[in-house]
Amino acid sequence: MKLPRSSKMATSLAAATFAFIASSASAEPVKDDQLIVNGEEEIATEAPAPPHLDGAVGDTIYSGWLFRDTETRAMQKDDFDNPMFLFVDAGIEAWNTREGTAEKSCADCHNEIEDSMKGLRAELPKVTPEGELWSLENYVNDCRTNRMGAEPWGWNSQEMKNMTAAIGVQSRGMPVAVEIDGDAAPFWEKGKDMYYTRYGQLEMSCANCHEDNFGNYIRSDHLSQGQINGFPLYRLKDQGAVSTHQRFVGCVRDTRGVPFEAGSQEFRELELYVASRGLGLLVETPAVRH
């Protein structure tokens, strides 16, 4: 669709304003702090950039934790201070609660969450034997509907975020391990295309912020590389739990575009590609961010 002259001018002005704001101040990721959880579990927050990035972000990939202020970083260092653990506890309670027509709980099939879910978060999204790309939320709802006879949870419902946080923390400290070749390759390619596609009236892509301008400030926000190894996480701005797709929706809206739905095929493909940009980083779920 051809934009009227006024719309073109607004778009150009918005893009120019973004470029000015993002380039007017910059700061490197924090170099003098370590993420040591509860004083005992050290989680590396940087790693060599995976080869498939072809040097797009330089030689190193960085956790979003390194782009946050001192107080926010401190919250993630202590599970008692991390507000996301309220939701983790709720997820563990749901894990052990029987519901649905089968009167089953997650534990009835999977036993202890600490054992059966260890490593799962690190390798998702992944391709199922049926050839579909599934995120963790898909697996949760598959169990609920087909094994428990319970109603599915909404992708961004509080119940779903509680459960994915409870499952995700069982992989904390394990390396991101999504597969991007074989059956996953076509999905990964589509996710990559989406990452570099410009959206909205501002005509911005994911790469414009998280590849071209990471380390710069846009207004008061210190742009990170957009790594998702800490999701679901507690976002101080939202005063609550936020899922990966919830953040995708917010980013597209920030471009003044119309986002895909959380849980959509497009966002699952994008999730796979963005997760692959963090290969070598460790799972931080549940993280804390601004």
mmCIF file of C-alpha atoms in Angstrom:
data_model
loop_
_atom_site.group_PDB
_atom_site.id
_atom_site.type_symbol
_atom_site.label_atom_id
_atom_site.label_comp_id
_atom_site.label_asym_id
_atom_site.label_seq_id
_atom_site.Cartn_x
_atom_site.Cartn_y
_atom_site.Cartn_z
ATOM 1 C CA MET A 1 0.000 0.000 0.000
ATOM 2 C CA LYS A 2 1.360 3.422 -0.947
ATOM 3 C CA LEU A 3 1.603 5.783 2.015
ATOM 4 C CA PRO A 4 0.345 9.370 1.674
ATOM 5 C CA ARG A 5 2.992 12.081 1.808
ATOM 6 C CA SER A 6 2.113 12.990 5.419
ATOM 7 C CA SER A 7 2.561 9.396 6.555
ATOM 8 C CA LYS A 8 5.891 9.138 4.778
ATOM 9 C CA MET A 9 7.070 12.319 6.486
ATOM 10 C CA ALA A 10 5.936 11.026 9.897
ATOM 11 C CA THR A 11 7.732 7.750 9.327
ATOM 12 C CA SER A 12 10.940 9.473 8.262
ATOM 13 C CA LEU A 13 10.794 11.816 11.239
ATOM 14 C CA ALA A 14 10.178 8.968 13.675
ATOM 15 C CA ALA A 15 13.057 6.968 12.234
ATOM 16 C CA ALA A 16 15.372 9.970 12.402
ATOM 17 C CA THR A 17 14.329 10.677 15.980
ATOM 18 C CA PHE A 18 15.011 7.051 16.969
ATOM 19 C CA ALA A 19 18.418 7.166 15.341
ATOM 20 C CA PHE A 20 19.295 10.361 17.203
ATOM 21 C CA ILE A 21 18.098 9.098 20.581
ATOM 22 C CA ALA A 22 19.780 5.710 20.213
ATOM 23 C CA SER A 23 23.093 7.184 19.141
ATOM 24 C CA SER A 24 23.167 10.128 21.522
ATOM 25 C CA ALA A 25 24.271 8.044 24.507
ATOM 26 C CA SER A 26 25.859 4.658 24.811
ATOM 27 C CA ALA A 27 27.251 2.382 27.486
ATOM 28 C CA GLU A 28 28.946 -0.972 27.348
ATOM 29 C CA PRO A 29 27.449 -3.941 29.179
ATOM 30 C CA VAL A 30 28.578 -4.201 32.787
ATOM 31 C CA LYS A 31 32.038 -5.741 33.048
ATOM 32 C CA ASP A 32 32.680 -5.724 36.793
ATOM 33 C CA ASP A 33 29.825 -7.863 38.113
ATOM 34 C CA GLN A 34 29.043 -11.584 38.153
ATOM 35 C CA LEU A 35 25.684 -13.320 38.307
ATOM 36 C CA ILE A 36 26.058 -15.633 41.304
ATOM 37 C CA VAL A 37 22.642 -16.830 42.449
ATOM 38 C CA ASN A 38 22.123 -17.326 46.178
ATOM 39 C CA GLY A 39 25.845 -16.888 46.673
ATOM 40 C CA GLU A 40 26.592 -20.316 45.230
ATOM 41 C CA GLU A 41 25.474 -20.822 41.601
ATOM 42 C CA GLU A 42 27.549 -18.850 39.117
ATOM 43 C CA ILE A 43 25.832 -18.244 35.786
ATOM 44 C CA ALA A 44 28.015 -17.021 32.930
ATOM 45 C CA THR A 45 26.490 -13.942 31.284
ATOM 46 C CA GLU A 46 28.575 -13.808 28.127
ATOM 47 C CA ALA A 47 29.827 -16.304 25.564
ATOM 48 C CA PRO A 48 31.461 -16.432 22.136
ATOM 49 C CA ALA A 49 28.982 -15.459 19.446
ATOM 50 C CA PRO A 50 27.617 -18.499 17.593
ATOM 51 C CA PRO A 51 29.031 -18.908 14.062
ATOM 52 C CA HIS A 52 25.656 -18.480 12.350
ATOM 53 C CA LEU A 53 25.547 -14.819 13.426
ATOM 54 C CA ASP A 54 28.445 -14.133 11.038
ATOM 55 C CA GLY A 55 29.881 -11.436 13.281
ATOM 56 C CA ALA A 56 26.647 -9.419 13.360
ATOM 57 C CA VAL A 57 27.106 -8.556 17.046
ATOM 58 C CA GLY A 58 30.873 -8.899 17.174
ATOM 59 C CA ASP A 59 32.707 -11.725 18.880
ATOM 60 C CA THR A 60 30.605 -11.929 22.046
ATOM 61 C CA ILE A 61 26.985 -12.394 23.021
ATOM 62 C CA TYR A 62 25.753 -10.867 26.281
ATOM 63 C CA SER A 63 22.914 -11.637 28.646
ATOM 64 C CA GLY A 64 20.386 -8.866 29.127
ATOM 65 C CA TRP A 65 21.358 -8.955 32.817
ATOM 66 C CA LEU A 66 24.538 -7.056 31.941
ATOM 67 C CA PHE A 67 22.523 -4.117 30.595
ATOM 68 C CA ARG A 68 20.469 -3.563 33.744
ATOM 69 C CA ASP A 69 21.161 -1.281 36.687
ATOM 70 C CA THR A 70 22.764 -2.374 39.948
ATOM 71 C CA GLU A 71 19.497 -2.795 41.859
ATOM 72 C CA THR A 72 17.858 -4.886 39.140
ATOM 73 C CA ARG A 73 20.901 -7.131 38.806
ATOM 74 C CA ALA A 74 20.916 -7.642 42.569
ATOM 75 C CA MET A 75 17.302 -8.860 42.550
ATOM 76 C CA GLN A 76 18.218 -11.744 40.276
ATOM 77 C CA LYS A 77 21.142 -12.754 42.465
ATOM 78 C CA ASP A 78 18.909 -13.834 45.345
ATOM 79 C CA ASP A 79 15.846 -16.045 44.888
ATOM 80 C CA PHE A 80 14.345 -14.515 48.045
ATOM 81 C CA ASP A 81 14.533 -11.032 46.504
ATOM 82 C CA ASN A 82 13.529 -12.162 43.014
ATOM 83 C CA PRO A 83 9.784 -11.331 42.735
ATOM 84 C CA MET A 84 9.356 -13.932 39.998
ATOM 85 C CA PHE A 85 9.665 -16.699 42.570
ATOM 86 C CA LEU A 86 6.165 -15.921 43.813
ATOM 87 C CA PHE A 87 4.986 -17.185 40.436
ATOM 88 C CA VAL A 88 7.419 -20.115 40.450
ATOM 89 C CA ASP A 89 5.902 -21.255 43.759
ATOM 90 C CA ALA A 90 2.410 -20.949 42.297
ATOM 91 C CA GLY A 91 3.514 -23.021 39.313
ATOM 92 C CA ILE A 92 4.898 -25.774 41.529
ATOM 93 C CA GLU A 93 1.627 -25.834 43.462
ATOM 94 C CA ALA A 94 -0.268 -26.210 40.170
ATOM 95 C CA TRP A 95 2.148 -28.993 39.152
ATOM 96 C CA ASN A 96 0.951 -31.036 42.108
ATOM 97 C CA THR A 97 -2.756 -30.182 41.808
ATOM 98 C CA ARG A 98 -5.148 -32.711 40.265
ATOM 99 C CA GLU A 99 -7.734 -31.315 37.865
ATOM 100 C CA GLY A 100 -9.667 -32.116 34.707
ATOM 101 C CA THR A 101 -11.862 -35.070 33.882
ATOM 102 C CA ALA A 102 -8.937 -37.459 34.391
ATOM 103 C CA GLU A 103 -8.323 -36.040 37.880
ATOM 104 C CA LYS A 104 -4.591 -36.032 37.244
ATOM 105 C CA SER A 105 -1.799 -33.648 38.127
ATOM 106 C CA CYS A 106 1.402 -33.014 36.210
ATOM 107 C CA ALA A 107 3.223 -34.951 38.927
ATOM 108 C CA ASP A 108 1.081 -38.041 38.361
ATOM 109 C CA CYS A 109 2.728 -38.528 34.952
ATOM 110 C CA HIS A 110 6.036 -36.689 35.293
ATOM 111 C CA ASN A 111 6.829 -37.211 39.006
ATOM 112 C CA GLU A 112 9.066 -34.590 40.630
ATOM 113 C CA ILE A 113 9.436 -31.414 38.578
ATOM 114 C CA GLU A 114 13.080 -31.058 39.613
ATOM 115 C CA ASP A 115 13.983 -34.322 37.888
ATOM 116 C CA SER A 116 11.621 -34.707 34.943
ATOM 117 C CA MET A 117 11.774 -31.130 33.665
ATOM 118 C CA LYS A 118 15.526 -30.591 34.020
ATOM 119 C CA GLY A 119 16.950 -29.433 30.675
ATOM 120 C CA LEU A 120 13.619 -29.040 28.874
ATOM 121 C CA ARG A 121 13.556 -25.228 28.860
ATOM 122 C CA ALA A 122 17.069 -25.138 27.372
ATOM 123 C CA GLU A 123 16.100 -26.995 24.191
ATOM 124 C CA LEU A 124 12.816 -25.298 23.315
ATOM 125 C CA PRO A 125 11.275 -24.466 20.904
ATOM 126 C CA LYS A 126 11.775 -27.726 19.037
ATOM 127 C CA VAL A 127 10.161 -29.791 16.303
ATOM 128 C CA THR A 128 7.770 -32.540 17.393
ATOM 129 C CA PRO A 129 7.691 -36.023 15.807
ATOM 130 C CA GLU A 130 4.673 -34.759 13.847
ATOM 131 C CA GLY A 131 6.789 -32.007 12.291
ATOM 132 C CA GLU A 132 5.337 -29.067 14.222
ATOM 133 C CA LEU A 133 7.393 -26.412 15.989
ATOM 134 C CA TRP A 134 6.345 -26.271 19.640
ATOM 135 C CA SER A 135 7.229 -23.903 22.448
ATOM 136 C CA LEU A 136 6.988 -24.860 26.116
ATOM 137 C CA GLU A 137 3.439 -23.496 26.266
ATOM 138 C CA ASN A 138 2.349 -25.953 23.561
ATOM 139 C CA TYR A 139 3.636 -28.878 25.599
ATOM 140 C CA VAL A 140 1.880 -27.652 28.734
ATOM 141 C CA ASN A 141 -1.477 -27.332 27.002
ATOM 142 C CA ASP A 142 -1.062 -30.661 25.215
ATOM 143 C CA CYS A 143 -0.727 -32.355 28.602
ATOM 144 C CA ARG A 144 -3.651 -30.429 30.026
ATOM 145 C CA THR A 145 -6.071 -31.242 27.226
ATOM 146 C CA ASN A 146 -4.995 -34.750 26.193
ATOM 147 C CA ARG A 147 -3.833 -36.258 29.485
ATOM 148 C CA MET A 148 -5.659 -34.357 32.195
ATOM 149 C CA GLY A 149 -8.895 -33.539 30.402
ATOM 150 C CA ALA A 150 -8.498 -29.947 31.594
ATOM 151 C CA GLU A 151 -9.082 -26.662 29.827
ATOM 152 C CA PRO A 152 -6.057 -25.192 28.038
ATOM 153 C CA TRP A 153 -4.492 -22.103 29.514
ATOM 154 C CA GLY A 154 -4.149 -18.884 27.546
ATOM 155 C CA TRP A 155 -0.631 -18.360 26.192
ATOM 156 C CA ASN A 156 -0.055 -15.281 28.336
ATOM 157 C CA SER A 157 -2.330 -16.248 31.210
ATOM 158 C CA GLN A 158 -0.916 -16.007 34.714
ATOM 159 C CA GLU A 159 -1.374 -19.754 35.158
ATOM 160 C CA MET A 160 0.714 -20.470 32.073
ATOM 161 C CA LYS A 161 3.474 -18.080 33.113
ATOM 162 C CA ASN A 162 3.522 -19.633 36.577
ATOM 163 C CA MET A 163 3.963 -23.103 35.116
ATOM 164 C CA THR A 164 6.547 -22.185 32.482
ATOM 165 C CA ALA A 165 8.558 -20.351 35.152
ATOM 166 C CA ALA A 166 8.420 -23.387 37.439
ATOM 167 C CA ILE A 167 9.527 -25.657 34.606
ATOM 168 C CA GLY A 168 12.092 -23.171 33.308
ATOM 169 C CA VAL A 169 13.978 -22.750 36.574
ATOM 170 C CA GLN A 170 14.784 -26.473 36.512
ATOM 171 C CA SER A 171 17.138 -25.691 33.574
ATOM 172 C CA ARG A 172 18.779 -22.677 35.186
ATOM 173 C CA GLY A 173 22.519 -22.726 34.588
ATOM 174 C CA MET A 174 22.267 -25.104 31.633
ATOM 175 C CA PRO A 175 23.365 -23.940 28.152
ATOM 176 C CA VAL A 176 20.786 -22.913 25.573
ATOM 177 C CA ALA A 177 20.572 -25.919 23.255
ATOM 178 C CA VAL A 178 17.957 -25.295 20.559
ATOM 179 C CA GLU A 179 18.418 -27.172 17.292
ATOM 180 C CA ILE A 180 18.504 -25.113 14.110
ATOM 181 C CA ASP A 181 19.363 -27.706 11.473
ATOM 182 C CA GLY A 182 17.527 -30.744 10.119
ATOM 183 C CA ASP A 183 13.751 -30.540 10.583
ATOM 184 C CA ALA A 184 14.143 -27.258 12.450
ATOM 185 C CA ALA A 185 15.947 -25.464 9.617
ATOM 186 C CA PRO A 186 12.873 -24.221 7.670
ATOM 187 C CA PHE A 187 11.330 -22.793 10.841
ATOM 188 C CA TRP A 188 14.635 -21.188 11.806
ATOM 189 C CA GLU A 189 14.965 -19.545 8.386
ATOM 190 C CA LYS A 190 11.473 -18.066 8.661
ATOM 191 C CA GLY A 191 12.271 -16.768 12.128
ATOM 192 C CA LYS A 192 15.453 -15.193 10.825
ATOM 193 C CA ASP A 193 13.545 -13.490 8.001
ATOM 194 C CA MET A 194 11.113 -12.089 10.540
ATOM 195 C CA TYR A 195 13.935 -10.807 12.744
ATOM 196 C CA TYR A 196 15.218 -8.631 9.907
ATOM 197 C CA THR A 197 11.797 -7.543 8.591
ATOM 198 C CA ARG A 198 10.776 -3.954 9.282
ATOM 199 C CA TYR A 199 7.356 -3.488 10.875
ATOM 200 C CA GLY A 200 4.969 -0.693 11.712
ATOM 201 C CA GLN A 201 4.893 2.992 10.955
ATOM 202 C CA LEU A 202 8.436 3.318 12.315
ATOM 203 C CA GLU A 203 9.628 0.658 9.863
ATOM 204 C CA MET A 204 11.871 -1.014 12.423
ATOM 205 C CA SER A 205 13.066 -4.591 12.750
ATOM 206 C CA CYS A 206 14.296 -6.540 15.768
ATOM 207 C CA ALA A 207 17.815 -6.092 14.417
ATOM 208 C CA ASN A 208 17.573 -2.286 14.418
ATOM 209 C CA CYS A 209 17.517 -2.263 18.216
ATOM 210 C CA HIS A 210 19.172 -5.482 19.320
ATOM 211 C CA GLU A 211 21.854 -5.838 16.671
ATOM 212 C CA ASP A 212 22.596 -2.356 15.335
ATOM 213 C CA ASN A 213 22.114 -0.429 18.579
ATOM 214 C CA PHE A 214 22.670 -2.730 21.545
ATOM 215 C CA GLY A 215 24.566 -0.835 24.217
ATOM 216 C CA ASN A 216 22.943 2.437 23.199
ATOM 217 C CA TYR A 217 20.200 4.190 25.128
ATOM 218 C CA ILE A 218 16.804 4.914 23.665
ATOM 219 C CA ARG A 219 15.350 7.400 26.120
ATOM 220 C CA SER A 220 16.056 5.734 29.484
ATOM 221 C CA ASP A 221 16.217 2.160 28.197
ATOM 222 C CA HIS A 222 19.636 0.568 27.796
ATOM 223 C CA LEU A 223 19.237 -1.609 24.707
ATOM 224 C CA SER A 224 20.457 -5.188 25.104
ATOM 225 C CA GLN A 225 21.039 -7.855 22.480
ATOM 226 C CA GLY A 226 17.487 -9.061 23.062
ATOM 227 C CA GLN A 227 18.480 -12.458 24.432
ATOM 228 C CA ILE A 228 15.557 -14.553 25.704
ATOM 229 C CA ASN A 229 17.422 -17.044 27.922
ATOM 230 C CA GLY A 230 15.796 -15.555 31.041
ATOM 231 C CA PHE A 231 12.110 -15.842 30.068
ATOM 232 C CA PRO A 232 9.566 -15.975 31.498
ATOM 233 C CA LEU A 233 10.862 -13.159 33.671
ATOM 234 C CA TYR A 234 9.763 -10.412 36.011
ATOM 235 C CA ARG A 235 9.620 -7.044 34.261
ATOM 236 C CA LEU A 236 9.667 -4.124 36.647
ATOM 237 C CA LYS A 237 7.969 -1.863 34.111
ATOM 238 C CA ASP A 238 4.986 -4.224 33.986
ATOM 239 C CA GLN A 239 5.124 -5.158 37.681
ATOM 240 C CA GLY A 240 4.581 -8.774 36.768
ATOM 241 C CA ALA A 241 5.594 -11.876 34.887
ATOM 242 C CA VAL A 242 6.218 -11.547 31.149
ATOM 243 C CA SER A 243 6.516 -14.320 28.572
ATOM 244 C CA THR A 244 8.712 -14.313 25.471
ATOM 245 C CA HIS A 245 5.770 -13.846 23.115
ATOM 246 C CA GLN A 246 4.316 -11.136 25.339
ATOM 247 C CA ARG A 247 7.549 -9.215 24.839
ATOM 248 C CA PHE A 248 7.432 -9.868 21.083
ATOM 249 C CA VAL A 249 3.931 -8.371 21.000
ATOM 250 C CA GLY A 250 5.172 -5.321 22.906
ATOM 251 C CA CYS A 251 8.124 -4.815 20.585
ATOM 252 C CA VAL A 252 5.972 -4.905 17.449
ATOM 253 C CA ARG A 253 3.535 -2.475 19.039
ATOM 254 C CA ASP A 254 6.451 -0.176 19.816
ATOM 255 C CA THR A 255 7.025 0.063 16.067
ATOM 256 C CA ARG A 256 3.391 1.197 15.769
ATOM 257 C CA GLY A 257 2.609 -2.032 13.956
ATOM 258 C CA VAL A 258 -0.032 -4.720 14.398
ATOM 259 C CA PRO A 259 1.558 -7.725 16.147
ATOM 260 C CA PHE A 260 0.953 -11.395 15.501
ATOM 261 C CA GLU A 261 -0.863 -13.234 18.286
ATOM 262 C CA ALA A 262 1.082 -14.764 21.145
ATOM 263 C CA GLY A 263 1.474 -18.456 20.335
ATOM 264 C CA SER A 264 1.206 -17.885 16.600
ATOM 265 C CA GLN A 265 3.328 -19.825 14.134
ATOM 266 C CA GLU A 266 5.182 -16.624 13.278
ATOM 267 C CA PHE A 267 6.169 -15.907 16.873
ATOM 268 C CA ARG A 268 7.204 -19.518 17.519
ATOM 269 C CA GLU A 269 9.516 -19.312 14.519
ATOM 270 C CA LEU A 270 10.861 -15.995 15.758
ATOM 271 C CA GLU A 271 11.349 -17.521 19.212
ATOM 272 C CA LEU A 272 13.451 -20.315 17.749
ATOM 273 C CA TYR A 273 15.656 -17.900 15.823
ATOM 274 C CA VAL A 274 16.111 -15.489 18.735
ATOM 275 C CA ALA A 275 16.879 -18.402 21.078
ATOM 276 C CA SER A 276 19.565 -19.529 18.628
ATOM 277 C CA ARG A 277 21.221 -16.132 18.878
ATOM 278 C CA GLY A 278 21.891 -17.064 22.502
ATOM 279 C CA LEU A 279 23.530 -20.432 21.884
ATOM 280 C CA GLY A 280 26.360 -20.565 24.410
ATOM 281 C CA LEU A 281 24.577 -18.497 27.066
ATOM 282 C CA LEU A 282 23.035 -20.214 30.078
ATOM 283 C CA VAL A 283 19.357 -20.367 31.004
ATOM 284 C CA GLU A 284 18.574 -17.677 33.601
ATOM 285 C CA THR A 285 14.866 -18.336 34.080
ATOM 286 C CA PRO A 286 13.377 -16.601 35.977
ATOM 287 C CA ALA A 287 15.286 -13.393 35.255
ATOM 288 C CA VAL A 288 14.526 -9.832 36.348
ATOM 289 C CA ARG A 289 14.557 -6.939 33.883
ATOM 290 C CA HIS A 290 13.385 -3.309 33.709
#
